[in-house]
Amino acid sequence: MPDVHALVNDFLIKLKRRKIEGSKATAKVTAEVLRSFISQQRLPNTNQAGALIDAVKAVGEQLIAANPVELAVGNVVRRVLHIIREEDLSLTAAAIGGLSLSAGSDDEDDVGHDEHPALSAAAVAAAARSTLRPPSLQTLLEDVPHTAAVPHTSSSGGDSEGKSKSADKNSSTKRLKHNVIEAVNELIQDIVTCHEQIAEQAVEHIHQNEVILTLGSSRTVVEFLCAAKEKKRSFRVFVAEGAPRYQGHTLAKELVTRGLQTTVITDSAVFAMISRVNMVIVGAHAVMANGGVIAPVGLNMVALAAQRHAVPFVVLAGIHKLCPLYPHNPEVLLNELRSPSELLDFGEFSDCLDFGSGSGSPILHVVNPAFDYVPPNLVSLFITDTGGHNPSYMYRLIADYYSANDLVLQRRSAS
Amino acid sequence: MWYRSASFILDQQQNDGVAQPESRLLSPTAPSPSMAETPQQNPKISAYYQTRAAHHGVVSSDWLAQAQAAVGRQADEAVSDDSLSLKSGESPKAFSVIDEFNNWRKQPELAEAVAAIRALASVIRSSEANTMMELEIELKKASDSLKSWDTTSISLTAGCDLFMRYVTRTSALEYEDFNSAKSRLLERAEKFGEISYKARRIIAMLSQDFIFDGCTILVHGFSRVVLEVLRTAAQNRKLFRIFCTEGRPDRTGLRLSNELAKLDVPVKLLIDSAVAYSMDEVDMVFVGADGVVESGGIINMMGTYQIALVAKSMSKPVYVAAESYKFARLYPLNQKDMVPALRPIDFGVPIPSKVEVETSARDYTPPQYLTLLFTDLGVLTPSVVSDELIQLYL
């Protein structure tokens, strides 16, 4: 236990000080920390899934609070919670299958009990299905009594079947944790290999003699373009430099070493050059539930230019970047202000930025936001490790990977 | 000769229909002779909108008298027609469905769909069936008679369909005996009223994030859900102000501004035509919905489409607050593609009889003008609605 605590605290400090850069790295470390945390957890005999979920939620809240702008942390926490619920459901379904057989043989004299396991089997399955899926019209009428009745019947069924079930329970204790950890390993594997999976689809989208535009630098985009190059497509790339960090320069260098013809332009020239471009391909920091994109600063402008000239705007994003929340004020709440030294040299502007002299507050302010919000109507296509999707399809992926109960992790005090 | 769309065929049929009002047994055609300024077309006065106006509008007393007379006549009609069209053994039950429904419907806090489900629950309670199949058939008859009594109300239809769907699915799980199944259905139907209240609270909670301090919200129509949203925001000490459209002819804006003034929220009343003029000061538009259709669009009080168009052209988000039982299996292709729901409009001065009045009470807002829907199923984009409906009805 102590080493897990130390691990978590270490990670919290790194998050607060923004030492970990990039959503992929953050997602991977979060998953690993949660995996160690789960393996160290000691679970009670009954309702293990609930206890595990509560423990992971508690840790998850801390992690999210450390860096609220890095949405990948919250995404991974919610994925793990969803995994726990799924594994619990499949284990329960398997156990019920065994339970109904044993019930038929044991309690032949007690008619009431005979009906109970059969009732609880269907009821548990139905309720479990409904708790796993997001709330829907189908479950509208089922919702109220089922969730109250189900734990009751399953626990009473467990008490009556005492000994025959306890053997099952001990094995299922270990099996839940084991299954969950296996699934989290798969999750980590998916996060690590997301670039390859996305790059596999490159050849479908990039055709011969095309001109691609991108801004700044993204690992996913590099892999994507190089995969197309490997399949012997010849195309040109326009790279907008991405002020103030000028990561476009490093991207251009890398593309040249791989043998792609590259042109470097300033951000301001994007509107001028967009008419000569066939497609815009960019990476993202996070994808929100409505299909909107949190992307490096400058991409909103590129998206608007692309829409104006009817150029497809394609966003590459691994599934760990998909966030189940809706952005209600993304420019403010999901943005980070970086150091003004990236824009202005302190030496030259020291008299303007001096807080001590004169009236106290300087007239010159420098704002250096890190991210832009691109609304969903500007995005043509999302390419994820599972394939290409429309922005309006994002909600389906969310339903597959996240549970509705886990969406609100922070507000426990609210009604 | 003015009509360019295919719907003029429908209008012509209605014109023919004026000559034979008796042909439709359960439709509310009785009030037509009582209206002095009736246009030439057959006015299918919508009972749904009459009720809403009675609950939420500031009504003039003579209109109220007309409305009450109309409702009274419909109930009488329902009695006489039910005894004509249905078997004698079942007519007391069918009579009680519509009567029950009318009783529930009059309560101002109760949603229409909840009233429908409560009425159907009373059918179950008074039923003498011995098998699920028989019960289902009775319920289907009752549901059909409710739906045909007021064809214009979408939440009524949707509520009935939802309950029927639930009944058929429950009976598929044949693990209970009939009496326990029946009592479970009854219990579930009674609980549906709670679900409706819970739904409003869930919607209010979900939309809190979208209301930020210092925002200006434009509200159209009197929706109890939207009122709950604003009430919760006011209780959470958020600072915002409301622009409220007047909402002719129901004058919903006056009623809404009364309620908001009680909450100490700054309110500004706009006449309906002043919406575009004030739209640049507005941060978001909040409306309720009478029904949410399969395309993701909404059917709401007349004027919503206009406001959504203006908001879209000025890039303002339009948020809809609707409970999930308002999702309906309709797909209107244009404004006239729905069952007409007409409302009497009082201009205050007599109108010459040659002048036509557009009395439709509602319009259809297509999904591309809506930003998000807040429902008890969560925050949804308009494209999710058809998915939900397919899941339910497939």
Coordinates of C-alpha atoms in Angstrom, one line a residue, chain B:
Chain B
M1 CA -54.4 29.1 -56.2
W2 CA -51.9 30.4 -53.6
Y3 CA -50.9 27.0 -52.5
R4 CA -47.7 25.8 -54.1
S5 CA -47.0 22.8 -51.9
A6 CA -48.5 19.4 -51.9
S7 CA -50.1 20.2 -48.6
F8 CA -52.8 22.2 -50.4
I9 CA -54.5 18.9 -51.0
L10 CA -54.7 18.5 -47.3
D11 CA -56.2 22.0 -46.9
Q12 CA -58.7 21.2 -49.6
Q13 CA -59.8 18.1 -47.7
Q14 CA -60.3 20.2 -44.6
N15 CA -62.4 22.6 -46.6
D16 CA -64.6 19.7 -47.7
G17 CA -64.6 18.5 -44.1
V18 CA -66.4 21.7 -42.9
A19 CA -69.6 20.4 -44.5
Q20 CA -69.5 17.2 -42.6
P21 CA -68.4 17.7 -39.0
E22 CA -70.3 14.7 -37.7
S23 CA -68.4 12.2 -39.8
R24 CA -65.5 12.1 -37.3
L25 CA -66.7 10.7 -34.1
L26 CA -64.1 11.5 -31.6
S27 CA -62.6 14.6 -33.0
P28 CA -63.1 18.0 -31.3
T29 CA -65.1 19.7 -34.0
A30 CA -67.9 20.8 -31.8
P31 CA -66.5 24.2 -30.9
S32 CA -66.5 25.4 -34.5
P33 CA -70.0 26.9 -34.6
S34 CA -69.3 28.8 -31.4
M35 CA -66.4 30.9 -32.7
A36 CA -67.5 34.2 -34.1
E37 CA -64.3 35.0 -36.1
T38 CA -63.8 31.5 -37.4
P39 CA -61.9 31.3 -40.7
Q40 CA -63.3 29.3 -43.5
Q41 CA -61.2 26.2 -42.8
N42 CA -62.2 23.6 -40.3
P43 CA -60.7 24.7 -37.1
K44 CA -59.4 21.7 -35.3
I45 CA -59.0 23.5 -32.0
S46 CA -56.3 21.7 -30.2
A47 CA -57.3 20.7 -26.7
Y48 CA -53.7 20.4 -25.8
Y49 CA -52.9 24.1 -26.4
Q50 CA -56.2 25.1 -24.8
T51 CA -55.1 23.4 -21.6
R52 CA -51.6 24.9 -21.8
A53 CA -53.1 28.3 -22.3
A54 CA -55.4 27.8 -19.4
H55 CA -52.5 26.8 -17.2
H56 CA -49.9 29.2 -18.2
G57 CA -51.4 32.0 -20.2
V58 CA -53.0 35.2 -19.0
V59 CA -56.3 34.6 -20.6
S60 CA -59.2 36.9 -21.2
S61 CA -62.4 35.9 -19.5
D62 CA -64.5 35.4 -22.6
W63 CA -61.9 33.2 -24.1
L64 CA -61.8 31.1 -21.0
A65 CA -65.6 30.7 -21.1
Q66 CA -65.3 29.5 -24.7
A67 CA -62.6 27.1 -23.8
Q68 CA -64.5 25.7 -20.9
A69 CA -67.6 25.3 -23.0
A70 CA -65.5 23.6 -25.7
V71 CA -64.0 21.1 -23.2
G72 CA -67.4 20.4 -21.7
R73 CA -68.8 19.7 -25.2
Q74 CA -66.0 17.4 -26.0
A75 CA -66.5 15.4 -22.9
D76 CA -70.2 15.0 -23.7
E77 CA -69.3 14.1 -27.2
A78 CA -66.8 11.5 -25.9
V79 CA -69.6 10.0 -23.8
S80 CA -72.1 9.7 -26.6
D81 CA -69.6 8.6 -29.2
D82 CA -68.1 6.0 -26.9
S83 CA -71.4 4.4 -26.2
L84 CA -72.1 4.3 -29.9
S85 CA -68.8 2.9 -31.2
L86 CA -67.7 0.5 -28.5
K87 CA -69.3 -2.6 -27.0
S88 CA -71.7 -2.1 -24.1
G89 CA -69.5 -4.1 -21.7
E90 CA -66.5 -1.9 -22.3
S91 CA -68.1 1.5 -22.7
P92 CA -67.9 2.5 -19.0
K93 CA -64.2 1.8 -19.1
A94 CA -63.5 3.7 -22.3
F95 CA -65.5 6.5 -20.9
S96 CA -63.5 6.5 -17.7
V97 CA -60.2 6.6 -19.7
I98 CA -60.9 9.9 -21.3
D99 CA -62.5 11.2 -18.1
E100 CA -59.6 10.1 -16.0
F101 CA -57.2 11.7 -18.4
N102 CA -59.1 14.9 -18.3
N103 CA -59.0 15.0 -14.6
W104 CA -55.3 14.4 -14.5
R105 CA -54.6 16.8 -17.3
K106 CA -56.2 19.8 -15.5
Q107 CA -53.4 19.8 -12.8
P108 CA -51.0 22.4 -13.8
E109 CA -47.8 20.7 -12.5
L110 CA -48.5 17.4 -14.2
A111 CA -47.0 16.7 -17.6
E112 CA -49.4 15.5 -20.3
A113 CA -47.7 12.1 -20.8
V114 CA -47.9 11.5 -17.1
A115 CA -51.6 12.1 -17.2
A116 CA -52.0 9.7 -20.0
I117 CA -50.0 7.0 -18.3
R118 CA -52.0 7.5 -15.1
A119 CA -55.2 7.2 -17.1
L120 CA -54.0 3.9 -18.6
A121 CA -53.1 2.7 -15.1
S122 CA -56.6 3.3 -14.1
V123 CA -57.7 1.1 -17.0
I124 CA -55.4 -1.7 -15.7
R125 CA -56.8 -1.2 -12.2
S126 CA -60.4 -1.5 -13.3
S127 CA -59.7 -4.3 -15.8
E128 CA -61.3 -7.7 -15.4
A129 CA -58.8 -9.5 -17.7
N130 CA -57.2 -12.7 -16.7
T131 CA -54.3 -13.0 -19.1
M132 CA -51.6 -10.5 -20.2
M133 CA -52.9 -10.7 -23.8
E134 CA -56.4 -9.6 -22.8
L135 CA -55.0 -6.8 -20.7
E136 CA -52.8 -5.7 -23.5
I137 CA -55.8 -5.6 -25.9
E138 CA -57.8 -3.5 -23.4
L139 CA -54.9 -1.2 -23.0
K140 CA -54.4 -0.9 -26.7
K141 CA -58.1 0.1 -27.2
A142 CA -57.8 2.7 -24.4
S143 CA -54.6 4.1 -25.7
D144 CA -56.1 4.4 -29.2
S145 CA -59.1 6.2 -27.9
L146 CA -57.0 8.6 -25.9
K147 CA -54.8 9.3 -28.9
S148 CA -57.7 9.9 -31.3
W149 CA -59.4 12.2 -28.7
D150 CA -56.6 14.7 -29.2
T151 CA -54.6 14.0 -32.3
T152 CA -52.6 17.2 -31.9
S153 CA -50.8 16.5 -28.6
I154 CA -47.5 14.8 -29.2
S155 CA -46.6 14.1 -25.6
L156 CA -49.9 12.3 -25.2
T157 CA -49.2 10.1 -28.2
A158 CA -45.6 9.5 -27.1
G159 CA -46.6 8.7 -23.5
C160 CA -49.2 6.2 -24.6
D161 CA -46.8 4.5 -27.1
L162 CA -44.1 4.4 -24.4
F163 CA -46.4 2.7 -22.0
M164 CA -47.8 0.2 -24.5
R165 CA -44.2 -0.6 -25.6
Y166 CA -43.3 -1.2 -22.0
V167 CA -46.3 -3.4 -21.4
T168 CA -45.6 -5.6 -24.4
R169 CA -41.9 -6.0 -23.4
T170 CA -42.7 -6.8 -19.8
S171 CA -45.2 -9.5 -20.9
A172 CA -42.4 -11.1 -23.0
L173 CA -40.6 -12.0 -19.8
E174 CA -42.9 -14.8 -18.8
Y175 CA -41.6 -15.6 -15.4
E176 CA -44.3 -14.1 -13.3
D177 CA -47.9 -15.0 -12.8
F178 CA -50.6 -12.7 -14.0
N179 CA -51.5 -10.9 -10.8
S180 CA -48.0 -10.0 -9.8
A181 CA -47.3 -8.8 -13.4
K182 CA -50.4 -6.7 -13.2
S183 CA -49.5 -5.2 -9.9
R184 CA -46.0 -4.5 -11.1
L185 CA -47.4 -2.7 -14.2
L186 CA -49.7 -0.6 -11.9
E187 CA -46.9 0.2 -9.6
R188 CA -44.6 1.2 -12.4
A189 CA -47.3 3.4 -13.9
E190 CA -47.9 5.2 -10.6
K191 CA -44.1 5.7 -10.3
F192 CA -44.0 7.4 -13.7
G193 CA -45.3 10.5 -12.1
E194 CA -42.2 10.6 -9.9
I195 CA -40.1 10.0 -12.9
S196 CA -41.5 13.1 -14.5
Y197 CA -40.5 15.2 -11.5
K198 CA -37.2 13.5 -11.3
A199 CA -36.7 14.2 -15.0
R200 CA -37.1 17.9 -14.6
R201 CA -34.6 18.0 -11.8
I202 CA -32.1 15.9 -13.8
I203 CA -32.4 18.3 -16.7
A204 CA -32.0 21.3 -14.4
M205 CA -28.8 19.8 -13.0
L206 CA -27.4 19.0 -16.4
S207 CA -27.9 22.5 -17.7
Q208 CA -26.4 24.3 -14.8
D209 CA -22.9 24.3 -16.3
F210 CA -24.1 26.0 -19.4
I211 CA -25.4 29.0 -17.6
F212 CA -22.5 31.2 -16.6
D213 CA -22.4 34.3 -14.6
G214 CA -23.3 37.4 -16.5
C215 CA -25.1 35.6 -19.3
T216 CA -28.2 36.7 -21.0
I217 CA -30.8 34.0 -21.9
L218 CA -33.6 34.4 -24.3
V219 CA -36.6 32.3 -23.4
H220 CA -39.7 31.6 -25.6
G221 CA -42.9 30.0 -24.4
F222 CA -43.7 28.8 -20.9
S223 CA -42.0 25.5 -20.3
R224 CA -42.1 24.1 -16.9
V225 CA -38.8 22.4 -17.5
V226 CA -37.1 25.6 -18.5
L227 CA -38.6 27.3 -15.5
E228 CA -37.1 24.6 -13.3
V229 CA -33.7 25.1 -15.0
L230 CA -33.8 28.8 -14.3
R231 CA -35.1 28.3 -10.8
T232 CA -32.2 26.0 -10.0
A233 CA -29.7 28.4 -11.4
A234 CA -31.2 31.3 -9.4
Q235 CA -31.0 29.1 -6.3
N236 CA -27.4 28.4 -7.0
R237 CA -26.8 32.2 -6.9
K238 CA -25.9 32.5 -10.5
L239 CA -26.1 36.0 -12.0
F240 CA -27.9 36.1 -15.2
R241 CA -30.8 38.0 -16.9
I242 CA -33.6 36.8 -19.0
F243 CA -35.1 38.2 -22.2
C244 CA -38.6 36.9 -22.4
T245 CA -40.7 37.0 -25.6
E246 CA -44.3 38.1 -25.2
G247 CA -45.5 34.9 -26.7
R248 CA -48.7 36.0 -28.5
P249 CA -51.5 34.9 -28.5
D250 CA -51.0 33.0 -25.2
R251 CA -49.1 35.7 -23.6
T252 CA -46.8 33.1 -22.1
G253 CA -44.1 35.8 -21.6
L254 CA -46.2 37.7 -19.1
R255 CA -46.8 34.6 -17.0
L256 CA -43.1 33.6 -17.2
S257 CA -41.9 37.1 -16.2
N258 CA -44.2 36.9 -13.2
E259 CA -42.6 33.7 -12.1
L260 CA -39.1 35.0 -12.7
A261 CA -39.7 38.2 -10.9
K262 CA -40.6 36.1 -7.8
L263 CA -37.1 34.5 -8.1
D264 CA -35.5 38.0 -8.2
V265 CA -34.1 37.4 -11.7
P266 CA -33.8 40.5 -13.9
V267 CA -36.3 40.0 -16.7
K268 CA -36.9 42.0 -19.9
L269 CA -40.0 41.5 -21.9
L270 CA -39.7 41.7 -25.7
I271 CA -42.5 41.7 -28.2
D272 CA -42.1 38.8 -30.6
S273 CA -40.8 41.0 -33.4
A274 CA -38.0 42.4 -31.2
V275 CA -36.1 39.2 -31.1
A276 CA -33.7 39.9 -33.9
Y277 CA -33.2 43.4 -32.6
S278 CA -32.0 42.1 -29.2
M279 CA -30.3 38.9 -30.4
D280 CA -26.8 40.4 -30.3
E281 CA -27.0 41.0 -26.6
V282 CA -28.2 37.4 -26.1
D283 CA -25.7 34.6 -25.1
M284 CA -28.0 31.6 -25.5
V285 CA -31.6 30.7 -26.3
F286 CA -33.5 28.3 -24.1
V287 CA -36.7 26.7 -25.1
G288 CA -38.8 23.7 -24.1
A289 CA -40.4 21.3 -26.5
D290 CA -43.9 19.9 -27.0
G291 CA -42.3 17.1 -28.9
V292 CA -39.0 15.9 -30.1
V293 CA -39.1 14.3 -33.5
E294 CA -37.1 11.6 -35.1
S295 CA -34.8 13.9 -37.0
G296 CA -33.7 15.6 -33.8
G297 CA -35.8 18.7 -34.5
I298 CA -38.5 19.9 -32.1
I299 CA -42.1 20.9 -32.3
N300 CA -42.8 23.8 -30.0
M301 CA -44.9 26.9 -29.7
M302 CA -45.2 29.1 -32.7
G303 CA -42.3 31.4 -33.0
T304 CA -39.6 28.9 -32.0
Y305 CA -38.5 28.3 -35.5
Q306 CA -38.2 32.0 -36.2
I307 CA -36.0 32.5 -33.1
A308 CA -33.8 29.6 -34.0
L309 CA -33.2 31.0 -37.4
V310 CA -32.2 34.3 -36.1
A311 CA -30.0 32.7 -33.4
K312 CA -28.3 30.5 -36.0
S313 CA -27.5 33.4 -38.3
M314 CA -25.9 35.2 -35.4
S315 CA -24.1 32.1 -34.1
K316 CA -25.9 31.9 -30.8
P317 CA -26.5 28.5 -29.3
V318 CA -30.1 27.2 -29.0
Y319 CA -30.6 24.8 -26.1
V320 CA -33.7 22.6 -25.8
A321 CA -34.9 21.2 -22.5
A322 CA -37.2 18.2 -23.0
E323 CA -38.0 15.1 -21.0
S324 CA -37.3 11.8 -22.8
Y325 CA -40.9 10.7 -23.0
K326 CA -41.5 13.5 -25.5
F327 CA -39.6 11.7 -28.2
A328 CA -42.1 10.8 -30.9
R329 CA -42.0 8.8 -34.1
L330 CA -42.7 11.7 -36.4
Y331 CA -40.6 13.0 -39.2
P332 CA -42.0 16.3 -40.5
L333 CA -40.6 17.3 -43.8
N334 CA -41.9 20.9 -43.7
Q335 CA -44.0 23.1 -41.5
K336 CA -47.3 21.8 -42.8
D337 CA -46.4 18.2 -42.4
M338 CA -48.0 17.8 -39.0
V339 CA -51.5 17.4 -37.7
P340 CA -52.7 21.0 -37.6
A341 CA -53.2 22.3 -34.1
L342 CA -55.2 25.6 -34.1
R343 CA -55.6 28.2 -31.5
P344 CA -58.1 31.0 -31.4
I345 CA -56.4 34.4 -31.6
D346 CA -57.9 37.4 -30.0
F347 CA -56.8 40.6 -31.7
G348 CA -58.7 42.9 -29.5
V349 CA -60.6 44.4 -32.3
P350 CA -63.1 42.7 -34.6
I351 CA -61.6 41.4 -37.8
P352 CA -63.7 41.5 -41.0
S353 CA -64.9 38.1 -42.0
K354 CA -63.1 38.1 -45.3
V355 CA -59.7 38.2 -43.6
E356 CA -58.0 34.9 -42.9
V357 CA -56.0 34.4 -39.7
E358 CA -53.1 31.9 -39.4
T359 CA -54.1 30.2 -36.2
S360 CA -51.6 27.3 -36.0
A361 CA -50.3 27.0 -32.5
R362 CA -46.9 25.4 -33.2
D363 CA -44.1 25.1 -35.6
Y364 CA -41.3 22.7 -36.4
T365 CA -37.6 23.6 -35.9
P366 CA -35.3 21.4 -37.9
P367 CA -32.3 19.9 -36.1
Q368 CA -29.6 22.0 -37.8
Y369 CA -30.7 25.0 -35.9
L370 CA -30.5 23.3 -32.5
T371 CA -27.2 23.0 -30.6
L372 CA -27.9 20.7 -27.7
L373 CA -30.9 18.9 -26.1
F374 CA -31.0 18.6 -22.4
T375 CA -33.0 15.5 -21.5
D376 CA -33.1 13.1 -18.5
L377 CA -31.1 10.7 -20.6
G378 CA -28.3 13.2 -20.6
V379 CA -27.0 16.0 -22.8
L380 CA -27.7 15.0 -26.4
T381 CA -26.9 16.3 -29.8
P382 CA -29.8 16.2 -32.2
S383 CA -28.4 13.2 -34.0
V384 CA -28.7 11.0 -30.9
V385 CA -32.5 11.3 -30.8
S386 CA -33.1 9.0 -33.7
D387 CA -30.7 6.5 -32.2
E388 CA -32.7 6.4 -29.0
L389 CA -36.0 6.0 -30.8
I390 CA -34.6 3.1 -32.9
Q391 CA -33.5 1.4 -29.7
L392 CA -36.9 1.7 -28.2
Y393 CA -39.1 0.7 -31.1
L394 CA -37.0 -1.8 -32.9

